[in-house]
CSV table of N, CA and C in Angstrom, one decimal:
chain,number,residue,atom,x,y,z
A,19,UNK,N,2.1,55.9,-76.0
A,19,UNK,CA,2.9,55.4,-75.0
A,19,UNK,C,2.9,56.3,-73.8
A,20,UNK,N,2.6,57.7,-73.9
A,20,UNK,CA,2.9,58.7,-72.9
A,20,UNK,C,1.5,58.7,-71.5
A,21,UNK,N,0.5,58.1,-73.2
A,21,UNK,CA,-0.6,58.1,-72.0
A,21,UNK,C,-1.1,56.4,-71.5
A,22,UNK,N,0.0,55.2,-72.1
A,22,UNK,CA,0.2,54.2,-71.0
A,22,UNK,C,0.7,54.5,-69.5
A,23,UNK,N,2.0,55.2,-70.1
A,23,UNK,CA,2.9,55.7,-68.9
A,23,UNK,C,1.9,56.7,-68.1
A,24,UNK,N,1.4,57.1,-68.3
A,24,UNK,CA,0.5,58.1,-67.5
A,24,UNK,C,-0.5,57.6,-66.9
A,25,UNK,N,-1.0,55.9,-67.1
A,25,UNK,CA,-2.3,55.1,-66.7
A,25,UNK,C,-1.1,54.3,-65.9
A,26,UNK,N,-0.1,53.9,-66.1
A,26,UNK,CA,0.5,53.5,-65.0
A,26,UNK,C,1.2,54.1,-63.8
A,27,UNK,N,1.6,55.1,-64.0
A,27,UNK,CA,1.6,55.9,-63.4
A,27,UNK,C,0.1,56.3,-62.2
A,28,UNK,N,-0.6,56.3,-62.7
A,28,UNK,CA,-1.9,56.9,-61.6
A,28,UNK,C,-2.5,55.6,-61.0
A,29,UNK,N,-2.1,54.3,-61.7
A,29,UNK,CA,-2.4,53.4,-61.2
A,29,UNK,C,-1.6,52.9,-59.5
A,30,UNK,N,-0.4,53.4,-59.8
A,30,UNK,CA,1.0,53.8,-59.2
A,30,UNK,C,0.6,54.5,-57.8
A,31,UNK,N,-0.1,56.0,-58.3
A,31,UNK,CA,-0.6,56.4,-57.2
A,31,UNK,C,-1.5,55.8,-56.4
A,32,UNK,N,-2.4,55.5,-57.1
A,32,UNK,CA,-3.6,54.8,-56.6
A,32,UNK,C,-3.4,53.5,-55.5
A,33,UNK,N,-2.8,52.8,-56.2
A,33,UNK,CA,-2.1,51.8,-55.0
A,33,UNK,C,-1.0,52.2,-53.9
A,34,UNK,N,-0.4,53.7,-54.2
A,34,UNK,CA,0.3,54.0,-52.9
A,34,UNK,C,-0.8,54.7,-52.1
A,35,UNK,N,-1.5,55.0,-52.6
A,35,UNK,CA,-2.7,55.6,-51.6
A,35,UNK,C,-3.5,55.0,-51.0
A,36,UNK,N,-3.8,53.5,-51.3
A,36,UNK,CA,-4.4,52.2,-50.5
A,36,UNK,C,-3.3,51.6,-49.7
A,37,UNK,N,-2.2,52.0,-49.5
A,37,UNK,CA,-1.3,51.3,-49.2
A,37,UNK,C,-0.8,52.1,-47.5
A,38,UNK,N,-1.2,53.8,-48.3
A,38,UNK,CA,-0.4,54.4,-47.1
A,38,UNK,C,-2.2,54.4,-46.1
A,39,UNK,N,-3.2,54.1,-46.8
A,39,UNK,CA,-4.2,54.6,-46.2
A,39,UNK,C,-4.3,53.1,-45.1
A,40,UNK,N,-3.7,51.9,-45.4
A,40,UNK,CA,-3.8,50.8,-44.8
A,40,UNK,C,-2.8,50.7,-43.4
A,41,UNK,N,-1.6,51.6,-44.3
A,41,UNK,CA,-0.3,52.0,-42.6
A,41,UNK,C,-0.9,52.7,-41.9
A,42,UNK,N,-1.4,54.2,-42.5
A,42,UNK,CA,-2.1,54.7,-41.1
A,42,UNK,C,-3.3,54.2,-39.8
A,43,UNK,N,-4.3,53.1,-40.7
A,43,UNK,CA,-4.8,52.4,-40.3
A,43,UNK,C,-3.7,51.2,-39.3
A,44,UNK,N,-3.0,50.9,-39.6
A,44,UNK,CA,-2.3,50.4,-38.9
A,44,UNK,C,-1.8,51.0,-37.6
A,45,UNK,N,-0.9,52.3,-38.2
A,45,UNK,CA,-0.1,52.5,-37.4
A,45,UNK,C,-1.6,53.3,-36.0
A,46,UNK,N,-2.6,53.5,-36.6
A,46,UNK,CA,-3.2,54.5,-36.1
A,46,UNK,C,-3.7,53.2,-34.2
A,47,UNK,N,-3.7,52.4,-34.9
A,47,UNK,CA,-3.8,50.9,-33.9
A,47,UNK,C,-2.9,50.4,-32.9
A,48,UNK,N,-1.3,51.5,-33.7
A,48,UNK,CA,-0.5,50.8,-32.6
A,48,UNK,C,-0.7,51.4,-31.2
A,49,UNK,N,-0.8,52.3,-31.1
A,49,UNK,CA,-0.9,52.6,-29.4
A,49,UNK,C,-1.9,51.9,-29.0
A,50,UNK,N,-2.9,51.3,-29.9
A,50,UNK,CA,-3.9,50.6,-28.3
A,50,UNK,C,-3.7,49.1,-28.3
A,51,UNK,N,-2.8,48.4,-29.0
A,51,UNK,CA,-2.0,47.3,-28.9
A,51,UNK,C,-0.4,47.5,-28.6
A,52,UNK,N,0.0,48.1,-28.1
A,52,UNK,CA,0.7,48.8,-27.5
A,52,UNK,C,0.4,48.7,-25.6
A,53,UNK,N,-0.8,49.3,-25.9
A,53,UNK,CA,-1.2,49.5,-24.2
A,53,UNK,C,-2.1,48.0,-23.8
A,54,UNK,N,-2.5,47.8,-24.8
A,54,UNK,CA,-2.6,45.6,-24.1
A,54,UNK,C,-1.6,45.7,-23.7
A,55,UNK,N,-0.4,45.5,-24.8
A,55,UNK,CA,0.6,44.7,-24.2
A,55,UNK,C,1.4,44.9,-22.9
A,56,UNK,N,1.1,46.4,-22.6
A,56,UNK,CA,2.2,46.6,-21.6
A,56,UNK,C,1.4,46.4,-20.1
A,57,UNK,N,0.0,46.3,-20.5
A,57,UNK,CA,-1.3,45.6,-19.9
A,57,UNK,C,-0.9,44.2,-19.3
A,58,UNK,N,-1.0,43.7,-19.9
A,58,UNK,CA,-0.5,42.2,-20.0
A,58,UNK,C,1.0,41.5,-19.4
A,59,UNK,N,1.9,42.6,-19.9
A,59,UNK,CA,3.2,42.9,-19.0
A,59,UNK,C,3.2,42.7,-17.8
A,60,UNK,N,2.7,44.1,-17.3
A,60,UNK,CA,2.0,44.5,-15.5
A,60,UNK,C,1.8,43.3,-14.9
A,61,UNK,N,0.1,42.6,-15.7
A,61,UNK,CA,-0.5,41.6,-15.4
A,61,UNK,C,1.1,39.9,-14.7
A,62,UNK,N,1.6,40.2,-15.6
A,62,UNK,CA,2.8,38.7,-15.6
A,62,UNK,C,4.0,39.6,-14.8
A,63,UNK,N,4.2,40.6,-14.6
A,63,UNK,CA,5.0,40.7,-13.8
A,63,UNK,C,4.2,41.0,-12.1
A,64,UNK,N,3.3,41.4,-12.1
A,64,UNK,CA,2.6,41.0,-10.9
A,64,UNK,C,2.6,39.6,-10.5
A,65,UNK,N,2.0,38.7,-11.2
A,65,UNK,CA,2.0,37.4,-11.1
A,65,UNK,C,3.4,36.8,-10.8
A,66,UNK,N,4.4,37.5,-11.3
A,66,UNK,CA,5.8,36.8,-11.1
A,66,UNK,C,6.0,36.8,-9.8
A,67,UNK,N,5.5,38.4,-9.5
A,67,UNK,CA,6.0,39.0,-7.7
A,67,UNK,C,5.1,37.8,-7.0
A,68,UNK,N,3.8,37.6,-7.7
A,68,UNK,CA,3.0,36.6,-6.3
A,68,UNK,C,3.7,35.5,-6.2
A,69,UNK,N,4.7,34.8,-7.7
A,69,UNK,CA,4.7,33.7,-7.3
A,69,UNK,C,6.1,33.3,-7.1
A,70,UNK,N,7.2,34.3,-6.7
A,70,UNK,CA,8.2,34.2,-6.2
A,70,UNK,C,8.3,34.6,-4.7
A,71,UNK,N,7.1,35.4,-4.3
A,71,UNK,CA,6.6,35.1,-2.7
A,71,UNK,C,6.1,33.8,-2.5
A,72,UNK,N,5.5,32.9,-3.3
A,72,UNK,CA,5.1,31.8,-2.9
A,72,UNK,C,6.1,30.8,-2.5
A,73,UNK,N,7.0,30.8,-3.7
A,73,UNK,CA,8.2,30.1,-3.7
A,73,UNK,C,9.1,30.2,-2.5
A,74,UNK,N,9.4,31.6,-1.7
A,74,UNK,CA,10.0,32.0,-0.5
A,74,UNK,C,9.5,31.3,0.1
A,75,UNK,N,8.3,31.5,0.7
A,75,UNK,CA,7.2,31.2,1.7
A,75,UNK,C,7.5,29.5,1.9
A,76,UNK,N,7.4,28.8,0.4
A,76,UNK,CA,7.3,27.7,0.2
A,76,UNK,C,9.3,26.8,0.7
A,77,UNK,N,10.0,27.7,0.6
A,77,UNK,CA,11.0,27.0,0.8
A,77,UNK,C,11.2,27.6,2.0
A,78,UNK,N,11.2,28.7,3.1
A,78,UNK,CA,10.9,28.7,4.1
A,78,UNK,C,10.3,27.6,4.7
A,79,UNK,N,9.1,27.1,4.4
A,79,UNK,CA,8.7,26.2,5.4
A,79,UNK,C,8.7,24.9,5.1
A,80,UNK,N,9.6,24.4,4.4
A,80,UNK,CA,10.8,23.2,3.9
A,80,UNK,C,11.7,23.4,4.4
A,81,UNK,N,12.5,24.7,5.1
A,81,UNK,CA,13.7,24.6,5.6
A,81,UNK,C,13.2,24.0,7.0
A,82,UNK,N,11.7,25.2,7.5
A,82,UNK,CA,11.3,24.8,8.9
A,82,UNK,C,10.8,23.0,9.0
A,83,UNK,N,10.4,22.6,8.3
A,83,UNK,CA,10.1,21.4,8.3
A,83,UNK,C,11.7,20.1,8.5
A,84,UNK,N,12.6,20.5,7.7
A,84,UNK,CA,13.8,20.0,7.5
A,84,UNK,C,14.0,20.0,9.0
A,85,UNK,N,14.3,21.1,9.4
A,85,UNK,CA,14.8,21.4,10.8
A,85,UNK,C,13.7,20.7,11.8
A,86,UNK,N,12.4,20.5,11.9
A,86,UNK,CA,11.9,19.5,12.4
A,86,UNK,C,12.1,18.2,12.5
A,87,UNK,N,12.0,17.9,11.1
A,87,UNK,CA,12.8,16.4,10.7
A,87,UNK,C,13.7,16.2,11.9
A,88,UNK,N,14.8,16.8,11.7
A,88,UNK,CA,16.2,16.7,12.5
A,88,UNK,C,15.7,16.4,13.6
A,89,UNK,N,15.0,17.5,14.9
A,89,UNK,CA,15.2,17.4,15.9
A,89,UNK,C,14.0,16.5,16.3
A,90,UNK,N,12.8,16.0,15.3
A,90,UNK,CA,12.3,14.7,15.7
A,90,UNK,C,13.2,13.3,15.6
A,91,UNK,N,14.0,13.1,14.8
A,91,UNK,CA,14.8,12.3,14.8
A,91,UNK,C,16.0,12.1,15.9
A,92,UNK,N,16.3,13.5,16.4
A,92,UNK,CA,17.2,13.5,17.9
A,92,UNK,C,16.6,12.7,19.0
A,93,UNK,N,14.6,13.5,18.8
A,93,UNK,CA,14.1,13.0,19.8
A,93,UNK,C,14.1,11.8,20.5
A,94,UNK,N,13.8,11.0,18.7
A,94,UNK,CA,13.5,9.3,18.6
A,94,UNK,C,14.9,8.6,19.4
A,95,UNK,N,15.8,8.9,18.9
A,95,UNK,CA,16.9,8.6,19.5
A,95,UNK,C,17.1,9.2,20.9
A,96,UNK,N,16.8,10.0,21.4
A,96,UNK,CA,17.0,10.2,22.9
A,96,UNK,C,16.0,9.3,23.6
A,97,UNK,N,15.0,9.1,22.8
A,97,UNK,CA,13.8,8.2,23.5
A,97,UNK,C,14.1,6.7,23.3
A,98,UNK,N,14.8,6.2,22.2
A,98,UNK,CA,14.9,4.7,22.2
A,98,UNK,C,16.4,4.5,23.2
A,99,UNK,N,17.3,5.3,23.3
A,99,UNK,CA,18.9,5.3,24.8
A,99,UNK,C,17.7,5.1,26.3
A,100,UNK,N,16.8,6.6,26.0
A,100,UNK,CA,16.3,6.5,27.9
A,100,UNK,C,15.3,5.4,27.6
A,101,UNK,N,14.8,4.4,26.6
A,101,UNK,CA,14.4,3.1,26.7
A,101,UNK,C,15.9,2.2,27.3
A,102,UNK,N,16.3,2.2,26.8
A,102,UNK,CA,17.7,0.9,27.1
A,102,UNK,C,17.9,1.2,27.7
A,103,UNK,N,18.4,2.5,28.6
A,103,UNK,CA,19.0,2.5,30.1
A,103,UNK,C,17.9,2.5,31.1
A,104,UNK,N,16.3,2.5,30.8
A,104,UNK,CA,15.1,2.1,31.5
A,104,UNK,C,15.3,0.6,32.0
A,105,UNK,N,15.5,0.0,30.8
A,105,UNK,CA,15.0,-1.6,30.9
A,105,UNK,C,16.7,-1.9,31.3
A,106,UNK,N,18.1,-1.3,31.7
A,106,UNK,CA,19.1,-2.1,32.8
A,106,UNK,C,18.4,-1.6,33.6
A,107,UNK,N,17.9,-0.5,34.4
A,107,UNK,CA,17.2,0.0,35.6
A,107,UNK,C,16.2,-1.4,36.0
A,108,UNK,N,15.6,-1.4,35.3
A,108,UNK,CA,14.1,-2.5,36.0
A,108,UNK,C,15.3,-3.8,35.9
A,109,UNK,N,16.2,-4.4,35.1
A,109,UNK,CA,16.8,-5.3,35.0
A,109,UNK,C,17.9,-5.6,36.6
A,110,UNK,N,18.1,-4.2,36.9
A,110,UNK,CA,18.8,-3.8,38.5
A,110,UNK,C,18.3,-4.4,39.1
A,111,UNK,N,17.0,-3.3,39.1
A,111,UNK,CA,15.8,-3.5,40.2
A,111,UNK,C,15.7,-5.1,40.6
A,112,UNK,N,15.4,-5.8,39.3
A,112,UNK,CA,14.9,-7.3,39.6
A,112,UNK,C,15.9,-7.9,40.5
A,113,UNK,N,17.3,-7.4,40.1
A,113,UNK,CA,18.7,-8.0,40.8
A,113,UNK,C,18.4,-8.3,42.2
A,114,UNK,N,18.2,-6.6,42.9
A,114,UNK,CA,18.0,-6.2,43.9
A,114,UNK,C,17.1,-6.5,44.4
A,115,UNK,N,15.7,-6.8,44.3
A,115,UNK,CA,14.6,-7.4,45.0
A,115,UNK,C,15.1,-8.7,45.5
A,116,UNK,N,14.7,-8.8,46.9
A,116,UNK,CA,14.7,-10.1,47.5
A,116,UNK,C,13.5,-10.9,47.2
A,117,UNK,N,13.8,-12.6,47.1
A,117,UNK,CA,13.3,-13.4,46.7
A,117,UNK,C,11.9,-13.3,47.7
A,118,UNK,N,10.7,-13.5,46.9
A,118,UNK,CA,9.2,-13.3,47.2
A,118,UNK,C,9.1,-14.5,47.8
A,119,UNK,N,8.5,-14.4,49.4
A,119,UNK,CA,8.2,-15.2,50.1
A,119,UNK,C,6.9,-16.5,49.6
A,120,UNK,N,7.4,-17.7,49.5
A,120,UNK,CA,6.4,-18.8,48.7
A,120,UNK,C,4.7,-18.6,49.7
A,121,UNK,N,3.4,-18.6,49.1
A,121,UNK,CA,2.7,-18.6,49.8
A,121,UNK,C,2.0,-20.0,50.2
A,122,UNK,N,2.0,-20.1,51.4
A,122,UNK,CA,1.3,-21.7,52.1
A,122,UNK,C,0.0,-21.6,52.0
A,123,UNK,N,-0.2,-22.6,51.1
A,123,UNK,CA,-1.6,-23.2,51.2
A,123,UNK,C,-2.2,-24.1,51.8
A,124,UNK,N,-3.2,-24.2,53.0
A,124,UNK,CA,-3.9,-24.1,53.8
A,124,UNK,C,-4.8,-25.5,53.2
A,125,UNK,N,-4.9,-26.4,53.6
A,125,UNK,CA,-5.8,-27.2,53.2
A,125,UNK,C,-7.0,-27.4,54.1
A,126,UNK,N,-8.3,-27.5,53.5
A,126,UNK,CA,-9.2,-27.3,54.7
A,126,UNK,C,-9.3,-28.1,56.0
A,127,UNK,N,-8.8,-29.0,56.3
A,127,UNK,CA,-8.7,-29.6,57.7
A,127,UNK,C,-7.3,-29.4,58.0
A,128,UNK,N,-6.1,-28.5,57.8
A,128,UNK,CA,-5.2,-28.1,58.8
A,128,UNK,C,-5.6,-27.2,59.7
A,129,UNK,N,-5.1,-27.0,60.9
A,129,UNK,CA,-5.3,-25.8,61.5
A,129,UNK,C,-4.8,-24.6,61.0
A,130,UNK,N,-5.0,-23.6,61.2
A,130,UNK,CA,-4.8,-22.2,60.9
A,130,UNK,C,-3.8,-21.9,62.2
A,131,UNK,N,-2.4,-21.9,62.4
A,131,UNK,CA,-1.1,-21.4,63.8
A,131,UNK,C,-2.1,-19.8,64.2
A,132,UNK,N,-2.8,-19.1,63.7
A,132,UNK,CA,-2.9,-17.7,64.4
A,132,UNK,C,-4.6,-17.3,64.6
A,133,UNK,N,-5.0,-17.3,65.4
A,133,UNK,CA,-6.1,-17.0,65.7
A,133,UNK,C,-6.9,-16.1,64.5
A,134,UNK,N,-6.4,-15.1,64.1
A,134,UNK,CA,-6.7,-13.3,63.5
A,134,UNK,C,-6.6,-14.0,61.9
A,135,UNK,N,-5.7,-15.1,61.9
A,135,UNK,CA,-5.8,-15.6,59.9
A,135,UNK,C,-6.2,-16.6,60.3
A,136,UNK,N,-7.0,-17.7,61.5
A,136,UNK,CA,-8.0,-18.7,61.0
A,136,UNK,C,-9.3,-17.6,61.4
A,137,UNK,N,-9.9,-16.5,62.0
A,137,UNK,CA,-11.3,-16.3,61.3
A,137,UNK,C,-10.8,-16.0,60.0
A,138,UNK,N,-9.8,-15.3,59.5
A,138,UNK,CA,-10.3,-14.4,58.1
A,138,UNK,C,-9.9,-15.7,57.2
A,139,UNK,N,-9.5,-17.2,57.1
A,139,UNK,CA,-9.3,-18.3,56.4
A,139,UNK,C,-10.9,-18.6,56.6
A,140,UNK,N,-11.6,-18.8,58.0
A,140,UNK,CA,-13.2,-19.4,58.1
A,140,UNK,C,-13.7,-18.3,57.0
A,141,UNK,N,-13.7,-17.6,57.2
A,141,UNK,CA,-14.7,-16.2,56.4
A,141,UNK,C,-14.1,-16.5,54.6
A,142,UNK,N,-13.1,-16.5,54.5
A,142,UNK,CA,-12.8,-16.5,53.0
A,142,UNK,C,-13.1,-18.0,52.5
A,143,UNK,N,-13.1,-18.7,53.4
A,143,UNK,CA,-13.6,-20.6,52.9
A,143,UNK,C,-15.0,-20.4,52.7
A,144,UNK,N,-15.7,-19.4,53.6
A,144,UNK,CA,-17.3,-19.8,53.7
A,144,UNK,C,-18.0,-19.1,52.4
A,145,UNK,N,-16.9,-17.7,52.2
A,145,UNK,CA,-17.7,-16.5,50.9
A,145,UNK,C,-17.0,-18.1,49.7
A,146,UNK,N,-16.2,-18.9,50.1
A,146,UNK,CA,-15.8,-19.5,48.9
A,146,UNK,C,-17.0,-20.5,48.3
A,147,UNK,N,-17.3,-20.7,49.6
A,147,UNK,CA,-18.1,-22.2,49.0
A,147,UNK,C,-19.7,-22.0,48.7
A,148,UNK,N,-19.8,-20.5,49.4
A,148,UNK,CA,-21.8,-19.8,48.6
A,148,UNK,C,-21.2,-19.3,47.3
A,149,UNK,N,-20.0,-19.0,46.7
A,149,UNK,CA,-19.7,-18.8,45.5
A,149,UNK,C,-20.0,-19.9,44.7
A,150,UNK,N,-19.6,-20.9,45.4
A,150,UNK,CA,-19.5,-22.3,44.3
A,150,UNK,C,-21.0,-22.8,44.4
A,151,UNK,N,-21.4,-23.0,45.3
A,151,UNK,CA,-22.6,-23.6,45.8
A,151,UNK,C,-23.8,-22.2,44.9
A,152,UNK,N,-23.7,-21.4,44.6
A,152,UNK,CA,-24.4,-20.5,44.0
A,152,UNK,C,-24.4,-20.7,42.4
């Protein structure tokens, strides 16, 4: 029995010596998974800084755009009032214009009353009738 106990026993050892020879193996690993990780860390907290400058940048120029919005929309509306008070202006205007003198048409055998508007009636009759006649 002494030399069971003694074969289990070294069997005992045997397996704590695969065992510790497997930690050191291990542990001997942690520092260079260790320095990934804190690799990889750096890496995502760099990343974080790029993409919380994006984000600023990005809602900065949503605020600036907002604030565009606005003051195109003031514009539209300053531009559709100086339309309406344009069109009472020409609607004035029309008020105030005096009625447009009717023009007399001249049939070719009336006389012309003014010497200076029967040539320029002869001359616009004659360019009339080589137009037609052409």
């Amino acid at each position: 029995m002494l030399k069971e106990t003694i074969e289990q026993m070294n069997e005992d050892i045997e397996l704590k010596r695969v065992v510790d020879e497997q930690c050191i193996l291990e542990f001997a690993d942690l520092p260079k998974q260790l320095d990934v990780k804190i690799l990889k860390c750096k890496n995502l907290e760099e990343k974080n800084t790029s993409l919380e400058a994006e984000l600023r940048q990005k809602f900065g120029l949503e605020d600036c755009n907002q604030s565009l919005y606005v003051e195109l929309n003031k514009k539209c509306k300053e531009s559709e009032s100086l339309k309406a008070v344009n069109a009472l202006l020409m609607e004035q205007i029309d008020l105030q214009l005096l009625p447009a003198t009717p023009l007399v048409v001249l049939q070719s055998q009336q006389p012309v009353p003014d010497a200076t508007l029967a040539k320029k009636y002869e001359e616009l009759l004659a360019a009339h009738e080589d137009v037609t006649i052409s």
